[in-house]
Coordinates of C-alpha atoms in Angstrom, one line a residue:
M12 CA 131.8 96.8 95.4
I13 CA 135.2 93.8 95.3
C14 CA 135.9 95.4 97.8
A15 CA 132.7 95.2 99.3
I16 CA 132.2 91.1 97.8
L17 CA 135.4 90.3 99.4
A18 CA 135.0 91.5 103.2
E19 CA 131.2 90.8 102.8
T20 CA 132.4 86.8 102.2
G21 CA 135.0 87.2 104.8
N22 CA 132.7 87.8 107.2
A23 CA 130.3 84.5 105.8
L24 CA 133.1 82.7 105.9
I25 CA 134.2 83.2 109.6
Y26 CA 130.8 83.2 110.9
A27 CA 131.0 79.3 109.8
A28 CA 134.7 78.8 111.2
I29 CA 133.5 80.5 114.4
L30 CA 130.9 77.8 114.7
L31 CA 133.7 74.8 113.2
T32 CA 135.6 76.3 116.6
V33 CA 133.0 75.7 118.7
F34 CA 132.0 72.6 118.0
D35 CA 135.9 71.5 117.8
M36 CA 135.8 72.8 121.2
L37 CA 133.4 70.6 122.3
Y38 CA 134.5 68.0 120.6
G39 CA 137.9 68.6 122.3
A40 CA 136.6 69.1 125.6
L41 CA 134.3 65.5 125.3
A42 CA 137.9 63.6 124.3
N43 CA 140.4 65.1 126.6
P44 CA 138.7 67.5 129.6
D45 CA 142.3 68.2 131.0
A46 CA 143.4 69.6 127.8
S47 CA 144.3 73.7 127.7
F48 CA 141.2 75.8 125.7
A49 CA 143.5 78.8 125.4
P50 CA 144.0 77.8 121.9
Y51 CA 140.8 77.9 121.1
I52 CA 140.3 81.6 122.9
T53 CA 143.4 82.6 120.6
R54 CA 141.0 81.3 117.4
F55 CA 137.7 83.3 118.4
A56 CA 140.0 86.2 119.5
L57 CA 141.5 86.0 116.2
L58 CA 137.9 85.4 114.3
L59 CA 136.4 87.7 116.1
G60 CA 138.7 90.7 114.9
G61 CA 138.5 89.9 111.7
K62 CA 134.8 89.2 111.8
F63 CA 134.4 92.4 113.1
I64 CA 137.1 94.1 110.4
C65 CA 135.4 92.4 107.5
T66 CA 131.9 93.5 108.8
T67 CA 132.9 97.2 109.5
V68 CA 134.9 97.0 105.4
S69 CA 131.3 96.0 103.9
L70 CA 129.2 98.5 104.9
I71 CA 131.9 101.4 104.8
T72 CA 133.1 100.4 101.4
T73 CA 128.5 99.2 100.4
H74 CA 127.6 102.3 101.4
I75 CA 130.8 104.3 99.3
A76 CA 129.3 102.4 96.0
G77 CA 125.9 102.8 96.2
F78 CA 126.1 107.1 97.4
E79 CA 128.4 106.8 93.9
M80 CA 126.4 105.6 91.9
E81 CA 123.1 107.2 92.9
T82 CA 125.3 110.8 92.4
K83 CA 126.6 109.5 88.5
L84 CA 122.9 108.1 88.2
K85 CA 121.1 111.4 89.1
E86 CA 124.5 113.6 87.1
R87 CA 123.6 111.8 84.0
V88 CA 119.7 112.4 84.6
V89 CA 119.7 115.9 85.0
H90 CA 122.0 116.4 82.2
R91 CA 120.0 114.2 80.3
L92 CA 116.5 116.4 81.2
R93 CA 118.3 119.4 79.2
Q94 CA 119.0 117.8 76.1
F95 CA 115.3 117.0 75.3
S96 CA 113.1 119.6 73.5
L97 CA 110.2 121.1 74.7
G98 CA 108.0 118.0 73.3
F99 CA 109.6 115.3 75.3
Y100 CA 107.6 117.2 78.1
T101 CA 104.5 117.2 76.5
G102 CA 104.5 113.5 76.0
E103 CA 106.3 113.1 79.9
Q104 CA 104.0 113.4 82.6
L105 CA 106.1 115.6 85.3
G106 CA 104.7 112.6 87.8
N107 CA 106.7 109.5 86.0
I108 CA 109.8 112.3 85.5
S109 CA 110.2 113.0 89.8
T110 CA 109.4 109.0 90.0
V111 CA 112.7 108.2 87.5
V112 CA 114.6 110.5 89.3
H113 CA 113.9 110.5 92.8
D114 CA 112.0 106.8 93.3
D115 CA 114.0 104.4 90.5
V116 CA 117.4 106.3 90.9
D117 CA 117.7 105.6 94.6
N118 CA 115.5 102.1 94.0
L119 CA 118.4 101.3 92.1
Q120 CA 121.1 102.7 93.9
K121 CA 119.9 100.8 97.1
S122 CA 119.2 97.2 95.3
T123 CA 122.5 97.3 93.1
S124 CA 124.9 98.1 95.7
H125 CA 123.3 95.8 98.2
L126 CA 122.3 93.3 96.2
G127 CA 125.6 93.0 93.7
V128 CA 127.6 92.7 97.1
N129 CA 125.6 90.6 99.5
M130 CA 124.1 87.8 96.5
L131 CA 127.9 87.5 94.8
A132 CA 129.3 87.4 99.0
D133 CA 126.5 84.6 99.0
M134 CA 126.8 82.6 95.8
I135 CA 130.9 82.6 97.0
T136 CA 130.0 81.2 100.9
A137 CA 127.3 78.7 99.7
F138 CA 129.8 77.7 97.0
V139 CA 132.8 77.1 99.6
I140 CA 130.6 74.9 102.1
G141 CA 128.9 72.7 99.6
V142 CA 132.6 72.0 98.4
A143 CA 133.3 71.4 102.1
L144 CA 129.8 69.1 103.2
F145 CA 130.9 67.6 99.8
V146 CA 133.7 66.4 100.7
L147 CA 132.6 65.2 104.4
N148 CA 130.7 63.1 102.8
W149 CA 129.3 63.3 99.0
K150 CA 125.8 61.1 99.2
M151 CA 124.5 63.7 102.0
G152 CA 125.9 66.6 99.6
L153 CA 123.8 65.1 97.2
V154 CA 120.6 65.0 99.5
M155 CA 121.6 68.3 100.7
I156 CA 120.9 69.9 96.8
S157 CA 118.3 67.2 95.6
L158 CA 115.2 69.9 95.5
L159 CA 117.3 72.8 94.6
P160 CA 116.1 72.7 91.2
V161 CA 112.4 72.7 92.0
S162 CA 113.1 76.3 94.1
F163 CA 114.7 77.4 91.1
L164 CA 112.0 76.4 88.3
A165 CA 109.5 77.7 90.6
Q166 CA 111.6 81.2 90.9
K167 CA 112.6 81.6 87.1
L168 CA 108.6 80.8 86.6
S169 CA 107.5 83.2 89.0
F170 CA 109.5 86.8 87.7
G171 CA 108.1 87.7 84.9
K172 CA 104.8 88.0 85.8
A173 CA 106.1 89.6 88.7
L174 CA 107.8 91.8 86.6
R175 CA 104.4 93.2 84.5
L176 CA 103.0 93.6 87.9
K177 CA 106.0 95.8 89.0
N178 CA 105.9 97.7 85.7
E179 CA 102.1 98.3 86.2
N180 CA 102.2 99.7 90.0
A181 CA 104.7 102.0 89.1
R182 CA 102.9 103.8 86.2
N183 CA 100.2 103.9 88.7
L184 CA 102.0 105.8 90.9
G185 CA 103.3 107.8 88.5
I186 CA 100.2 108.6 87.5
M187 CA 98.7 109.1 90.7
V188 CA 102.1 111.6 91.8
S189 CA 100.9 113.5 88.8
R190 CA 96.9 113.8 89.6
F191 CA 97.9 115.3 92.8
V192 CA 100.9 117.8 91.7
E193 CA 98.2 119.0 89.5
F194 CA 95.4 119.0 92.2
T195 CA 97.8 121.2 94.9
K196 CA 99.4 123.2 92.2
N197 CA 95.6 124.1 91.1
I198 CA 94.1 123.9 94.4
P199 CA 92.7 127.9 94.1
M200 CA 90.9 127.3 91.2
L201 CA 89.6 124.2 91.8
K202 CA 87.9 125.6 94.9
T203 CA 86.0 127.9 92.8
F204 CA 84.7 126.3 89.6
P205 CA 82.6 123.3 90.3
G206 CA 84.5 120.9 87.7
G207 CA 86.8 121.0 90.4
L208 CA 84.8 118.1 92.3
L209 CA 85.6 116.0 89.1
F210 CA 89.1 116.4 89.5
Q211 CA 89.4 115.7 93.3
N212 CA 88.0 112.4 91.9
S213 CA 90.3 111.5 89.4
V214 CA 92.7 111.8 92.0
K215 CA 90.6 109.0 94.3
E216 CA 91.0 107.0 91.5
S217 CA 94.1 106.6 90.1
A218 CA 95.2 106.6 94.4
A219 CA 92.8 103.6 94.7
R220 CA 94.1 102.1 91.2
F221 CA 97.4 102.3 92.4
G222 CA 96.2 100.9 96.4
R223 CA 94.5 97.7 94.1
S224 CA 97.8 97.3 91.6
S225 CA 100.1 97.4 95.2
K226 CA 98.1 94.4 96.8
A227 CA 98.4 92.6 93.5
E228 CA 102.0 92.6 93.3
A229 CA 102.0 92.3 97.8
R230 CA 100.3 88.9 96.6
Q231 CA 102.0 87.5 94.2
G232 CA 105.1 88.1 96.3
A233 CA 103.7 86.1 98.5
E234 CA 102.6 83.2 96.9
D235 CA 105.8 82.7 95.1
S236 CA 107.6 82.7 98.5
V237 CA 105.9 80.4 99.9
K238 CA 106.6 78.6 96.3
Y239 CA 110.1 78.8 96.2
L240 CA 111.3 78.3 100.4
I241 CA 109.1 75.4 101.2
P242 CA 111.8 72.9 98.7
F243 CA 114.0 74.0 100.8
E244 CA 112.9 73.1 103.7
L245 CA 112.2 69.8 102.7
C246 CA 115.7 69.5 101.6
F247 CA 116.6 69.7 105.4
A248 CA 113.6 67.4 106.4
L249 CA 115.6 64.9 104.0
V250 CA 118.9 66.0 104.8
A251 CA 118.0 65.1 108.9
L252 CA 115.7 61.7 108.0
T253 CA 119.6 60.9 105.7
G254 CA 121.3 61.3 108.0
G255 CA 119.9 60.1 111.3
A256 CA 119.1 57.5 109.2
M257 CA 123.3 56.5 107.7
A258 CA 123.9 57.3 111.3
A259 CA 122.2 54.9 112.8
G260 CA 123.2 52.1 110.7
G261 CA 127.3 53.3 110.7
K262 CA 128.0 54.9 107.7
L263 CA 128.0 58.2 109.3
S264 CA 129.5 59.4 112.2
V265 CA 127.3 61.3 114.8
I266 CA 130.1 64.7 114.3
D267 CA 129.6 64.7 111.0
F268 CA 125.8 64.5 111.0
I269 CA 126.3 67.6 113.1
Y270 CA 128.2 68.9 111.1
F271 CA 125.7 68.3 108.4
I272 CA 123.0 69.3 110.3
V273 CA 124.5 73.3 111.1
F274 CA 126.3 73.9 108.5
S275 CA 123.8 72.8 105.8
Q276 CA 121.5 75.1 107.3
L277 CA 124.2 78.0 105.8
F278 CA 124.6 76.4 102.7
Y279 CA 121.1 77.2 103.0
I280 CA 121.2 80.9 104.0
P281 CA 122.1 81.8 100.8
F282 CA 119.5 80.4 98.8
A283 CA 116.2 81.3 100.0
N284 CA 117.8 85.2 100.5
M285 CA 117.8 84.7 96.8
E286 CA 114.0 85.0 97.5
S287 CA 114.1 88.6 98.6
Y288 CA 117.4 89.2 95.9
R289 CA 114.6 88.0 93.3
I290 CA 111.8 90.4 94.7
T291 CA 115.0 92.8 95.0
L292 CA 115.8 92.0 91.5
A293 CA 112.5 92.8 90.0
Q294 CA 112.8 96.1 91.6
I295 CA 116.0 96.6 89.7
K296 CA 114.5 95.7 86.6
S297 CA 111.3 98.2 86.0
S298 CA 113.4 100.3 88.0
F299 CA 116.6 100.1 85.4
G300 CA 114.3 99.9 82.3
R301 CA 112.9 103.7 83.5
I302 CA 116.0 104.7 83.8
S303 CA 117.2 103.7 80.5
G304 CA 114.2 104.6 78.5
L305 CA 114.7 108.1 80.1
L306 CA 118.3 108.4 79.4
N307 CA 117.8 106.6 75.7
A308 CA 114.9 108.9 74.7
P309 CA 115.4 111.1 72.2
T310 CA 117.1 114.9 72.2
V311 CA 117.6 117.7 70.1
E312 CA 120.3 116.4 67.5
K313 CA 124.1 117.7 67.7
P314 CA 126.0 118.4 64.5
E315 CA 128.9 116.3 64.2
T316 CA 131.3 119.6 63.4
P317 CA 128.9 122.8 64.8
L318 CA 128.6 125.4 63.2
K319 CA 129.3 129.2 64.1
P320 CA 126.6 132.0 63.4
G321 CA 127.7 134.2 60.4
G322 CA 125.7 137.0 62.7
F323 CA 122.5 137.1 64.1
D324 CA 119.7 138.3 61.7
I325 CA 117.2 135.7 61.2
A326 CA 115.2 133.7 59.3
F327 CA 112.7 131.7 58.3
R328 CA 112.8 129.9 55.3
H329 CA 109.3 128.0 53.9
V330 CA 108.9 126.8 57.5
N331 CA 106.7 124.7 58.2
F332 CA 105.6 122.4 60.7
R333 CA 102.6 120.3 63.2
Y334 CA 102.1 119.1 67.0
G335 CA 101.3 115.5 66.6
E336 CA 99.2 114.1 63.6
N337 CA 96.1 115.7 64.0
G338 CA 97.6 119.0 66.3
F339 CA 98.2 122.2 64.8
T340 CA 99.9 123.1 62.1
L341 CA 102.5 126.0 60.3
K342 CA 102.5 125.9 57.1
D343 CA 104.8 128.1 55.1
V344 CA 106.4 130.5 57.2
D345 CA 109.5 132.8 55.7
F346 CA 110.9 135.7 57.0
H347 CA 113.7 137.4 57.5
L348 CA 114.7 139.6 60.8
P349 CA 117.4 142.1 59.6
Q350 CA 120.0 142.5 62.9
G351 CA 119.1 144.7 64.9
S352 CA 116.1 145.0 64.2
L353 CA 112.2 144.8 66.2
T354 CA 110.0 143.1 65.1
A355 CA 106.0 142.1 66.3
L356 CA 104.1 138.6 65.9
V357 CA 100.4 139.4 65.9
G358 CA 97.5 137.4 66.2
A359 CA 94.8 135.7 67.4
S360 CA 95.4 132.8 70.2
G361 CA 96.6 129.7 68.5
S362 CA 97.6 131.2 65.2
G363 CA 101.3 130.5 65.6
K364 CA 102.9 133.3 67.5
T365 CA 103.9 131.1 70.2
T366 CA 105.3 128.2 67.9
V367 CA 107.4 130.6 65.8
M368 CA 108.8 131.1 68.7
N369 CA 109.3 127.9 69.9
L370 CA 111.4 126.6 66.9
L371 CA 113.7 129.3 67.1
L372 CA 114.7 127.6 70.2
R373 CA 114.4 124.7 69.3
F374 CA 112.4 123.1 71.8
W375 CA 110.9 121.5 68.6
D376 CA 112.9 121.1 65.0
V377 CA 110.4 122.1 61.6
E378 CA 109.3 119.1 59.8
S379 CA 110.7 121.2 56.5
G380 CA 112.3 124.3 55.5
S381 CA 114.9 125.7 57.7
I382 CA 115.6 128.3 60.7
E383 CA 118.7 130.1 60.3
A384 CA 120.8 132.6 62.3
G385 CA 123.6 134.8 60.1
G386 CA 123.0 132.4 57.8
T387 CA 123.5 129.3 59.7
D388 CA 121.2 126.8 60.0
I389 CA 120.5 126.4 63.6
R390 CA 119.7 122.8 63.5
R391 CA 123.8 122.3 61.9
M392 CA 124.7 124.2 66.1
D393 CA 125.9 123.6 69.1
Y394 CA 122.2 123.8 70.9
D395 CA 123.8 125.0 73.8
E396 CA 126.0 127.9 72.1
W397 CA 122.7 128.9 70.5
L398 CA 121.0 129.4 73.3
S399 CA 123.2 130.9 75.0
G400 CA 122.9 134.1 72.2
V401 CA 119.0 134.2 73.2
S402 CA 118.1 136.3 75.9
I403 CA 114.2 135.4 77.1
V404 CA 111.5 137.5 78.3
M405 CA 107.9 135.6 79.0
Q406 CA 104.6 136.7 80.3
N407 CA 104.8 133.3 82.8
V408 CA 107.9 134.6 84.1
I409 CA 109.8 131.5 85.7
L410 CA 111.5 132.2 89.2
F411 CA 113.5 129.8 91.5
A412 CA 112.6 129.7 95.8
D413 CA 116.0 131.5 96.4
T414 CA 117.5 134.7 97.0
I415 CA 116.3 137.5 94.5
Y416 CA 120.5 138.2 93.8
E417 CA 120.9 134.1 92.5
N418 CA 117.5 134.9 90.5
I419 CA 119.3 137.4 89.3
L420 CA 122.5 135.6 88.6
T421 CA 121.1 133.8 86.5
G422 CA 121.1 135.3 83.5
N423 CA 125.6 135.0 84.4
P424 CA 126.9 132.6 86.7
D425 CA 130.1 134.6 86.5
A426 CA 128.9 138.0 86.8
T427 CA 129.7 140.3 89.3
R428 CA 128.0 142.1 92.4
E429 CA 128.2 145.6 90.9
Q430 CA 127.0 143.7 87.4
V431 CA 124.1 142.3 88.8
E432 CA 123.3 146.1 91.0
D433 CA 123.6 147.3 87.4
A434 CA 121.4 144.7 85.6
A435 CA 118.7 145.5 88.4
K436 CA 119.0 149.2 87.5
K437 CA 118.6 149.2 83.6
A438 CA 115.3 147.1 84.3
M439 CA 114.3 149.6 87.0
I440 CA 113.9 147.1 90.0
H441 CA 117.8 148.3 92.2
D442 CA 115.3 150.4 94.3
F443 CA 112.6 148.4 94.8
I444 CA 114.9 145.9 95.9
M445 CA 116.8 147.8 97.8
S446 CA 113.4 148.7 99.9
L447 CA 113.2 145.6 100.9
P448 CA 114.5 144.5 104.7
E449 CA 117.0 142.1 103.4
G450 CA 117.8 143.6 99.8
Y451 CA 118.9 141.6 97.1
G452 CA 119.5 138.9 100.0
T453 CA 115.5 138.8 100.3
M454 CA 114.2 134.8 100.0
L455 CA 111.4 134.6 96.9
G456 CA 108.4 131.8 97.6
E457 CA 107.9 129.0 94.6
N458 CA 108.3 131.0 91.7
G459 CA 108.8 134.1 93.5
A460 CA 104.9 133.6 95.4
R461 CA 105.6 136.7 97.3
L462 CA 106.6 139.8 94.5
S463 CA 103.8 141.1 92.1
G464 CA 103.2 139.7 88.6
G465 CA 105.1 143.3 87.3
E466 CA 108.4 142.5 90.2
K467 CA 108.8 139.0 88.6
Q468 CA 108.5 140.7 85.0
R469 CA 111.6 143.3 86.0
I470 CA 113.1 140.3 87.5
S471 CA 113.6 138.7 84.4
I472 CA 114.4 141.4 82.6
A473 CA 117.6 142.4 85.0
R474 CA 118.3 138.7 84.1
A475 CA 118.0 139.0 80.3
F476 CA 120.5 142.4 81.0
L477 CA 122.4 140.6 82.5
K478 CA 122.5 137.5 80.0
D479 CA 123.9 140.6 77.3
A480 CA 123.0 138.1 74.4
P481 CA 122.2 139.8 70.5
V482 CA 118.8 137.6 70.3
L483 CA 116.1 138.9 72.4
L484 CA 112.4 137.4 72.7
L485 CA 109.4 138.6 73.8
D486 CA 106.7 137.3 75.3
E487 CA 103.2 140.4 75.8
L488 CA 105.0 141.6 78.7
T489 CA 102.2 144.2 80.1
S490 CA 99.2 141.7 80.2
N491 CA 97.4 142.3 84.0
I492 CA 99.9 144.9 84.6
D493 CA 99.0 147.7 87.4
P494 CA 100.1 151.1 85.2
L495 CA 102.8 152.4 87.4
N496 CA 104.4 149.0 86.3
E497 CA 103.5 148.4 82.6
A498 CA 105.1 152.3 82.5
L499 CA 108.6 150.3 83.9
I500 CA 108.4 147.4 81.8
Q501 CA 107.8 149.5 79.2
K502 CA 110.7 152.1 80.0
A503 CA 113.3 149.0 80.9
I504 CA 112.2 146.7 77.3
T505 CA 113.1 149.5 75.0
T506 CA 117.0 149.7 77.4
L507 CA 117.1 146.5 76.4
S508 CA 115.7 146.5 72.9
K509 CA 118.2 148.3 71.8
G510 CA 121.3 146.8 69.8
R511 CA 119.7 143.7 69.4
T512 CA 117.7 141.8 67.6
V513 CA 114.0 141.7 68.9
L514 CA 111.0 139.5 68.1
M515 CA 107.9 140.1 70.1
I516 CA 104.8 138.6 70.5
A517 CA 101.8 141.3 71.0
H518 CA 99.0 141.0 72.5
H519 CA 98.2 144.7 72.7
L520 CA 98.8 146.3 69.6
Q521 CA 99.9 149.2 71.1
M522 CA 103.4 147.1 71.9
A523 CA 103.9 146.2 68.6
E524 CA 103.3 150.0 67.0
S525 CA 106.9 150.3 67.4
A526 CA 107.8 147.9 65.4
E527 CA 110.2 148.5 62.7
R528 CA 107.8 145.2 61.1
I529 CA 105.1 143.7 62.3
L530 CA 103.5 139.9 60.9
V531 CA 100.0 138.7 60.9
F532 CA 99.3 135.3 62.0
D533 CA 96.4 133.6 61.3
E534 CA 95.7 130.1 61.4
G535 CA 99.4 128.9 61.1
Q536 CA 100.6 131.0 58.4
I537 CA 101.5 134.8 57.8
T538 CA 98.4 136.7 56.6
E539 CA 99.9 139.7 56.5
T540 CA 103.2 141.9 56.5
G541 CA 104.1 146.0 57.5
T542 CA 104.3 148.7 59.9
H543 CA 101.7 149.4 61.9
D544 CA 100.0 152.1 59.6
E545 CA 100.3 150.8 56.1
L546 CA 98.7 147.9 58.0
L547 CA 95.7 150.1 58.9
R548 CA 95.5 151.3 55.6
R549 CA 94.8 147.9 54.4
N550 CA 92.5 147.5 56.5
G551 CA 92.8 143.6 57.0
I552 CA 93.2 141.3 59.9
Y553 CA 95.5 143.5 61.8
A554 CA 93.2 146.1 61.4
K555 CA 89.9 144.6 63.0
L556 CA 92.3 143.6 65.6
W557 CA 93.2 147.2 66.4
Q558 CA 89.6 148.1 66.4
A559 CA 88.2 145.6 68.4
Q560 CA 91.0 146.6 71.4
A561 CA 90.3 150.1 70.5
E562 CA 86.7 149.5 71.1
A563 CA 87.6 147.4 74.0
R564 CA 89.6 150.0 75.6
E565 CA 86.7 152.2 75.5
W566 CA 84.5 150.4 77.4
E567 CA 87.3 149.6 79.7
I568 CA 87.5 153.5 80.0
I569 CA 83.9 153.8 81.0

């Protein structure tokens, strides 16, 4: 950027030197018509060559600086996004995050690189030309700058309001993008329910609100530009009138008067550009504020001296947690999962099962109590290292719009082709993949749109096999899966669970029958614990859930 500033300044000053050469040539021709023009042609050639070099260097270095800034900034933002807890994403709209990553980073890159270069180059250019004109005639110099303070005051007074309008407009843009993303994702559901029209109206209203704030920002910008630029026009008029009067009175030579008329315009151009810089600066400050808010938002805390787990048994020690002030509460949850054991969490929807898994993954941190792995509080472990020891196979599988091979490879980017295929075989999905025309190179649609639910599950299980982590978390995997896929998934899960500490959420209680221990949750508390047979004999909540599901299965058969 320093190189670009120097090149841009040189470009502007060389332009002034070219104009000066033109005047020298005209003045010389008038003074001596028979004089040679060769020196002037040489000066022209050298100045034009220098201007070309300066322009080229300025463009190249400015774009290099801008692109490097954008790359590094996006790397920082993306890295930061990986450090946030899941609670951050429930509080932030995806549209706002998308606006920061794309629009704000791009704005900051373009604005800062070009603004920084042009503004500093303009200031240096104006200073050099201004000093030269003051040396030529200090009285005319004072006339030339007489009304500039009025412009600067108008610009300063308008900046705060412009920034508020720009921030409001950016917020409205984020809301509109979020509404639109949510609308497009849920079009099938919205078409089938009458409430879809209400959501469609919400999208329209967010667009209309953004339109109103955009117009308000544009109106304010136009008004501020007029207030700022009028004093410059008046200044030039004063230069022309005063200079003409002084020239007529013999106090200023005609050639010096012409110099002031021409070069004062070059002096004013950088200041006139300040108006566009003001608008850009407000944009930079607005974008920078949102980017800084994202980069400085609290992340999952890392200990100064991370500890390692003594093993992979899991213990919840009197854990308490609440979502917000009036949200769901987990109360005094206390249990131990021996290493290599299979434990099932059961209970009605909203009873706390998923919260237990989220806390184990440190998507949130506990309010009191502790969660330990091998006797070590997971908060005292390196967050990424802890997650590297955990595999997750969830009901809602997340796949990327990439090949099947790359989706499985996510479990272990350093794995070989043979290891990927071996994981797929263990997950009972290899034969299906090989039946596809492009095999492992088959491209998946967004989130695996081309696959059935069971096929997605088995790819997710293959990913877990490839990761080979000692702790395995399972959400209900066989909901809404056809019998063939269900049998394949259950066989794959049985193989995957061997030798690992497994925590499984079981909505269908048949999945919990083989568990060594079942924890029954109700309203954020563990109300029962035991094996399947023990819990049936107690005739408590588990027995009632079992009986209700048994009756539901009978109705399905009928």
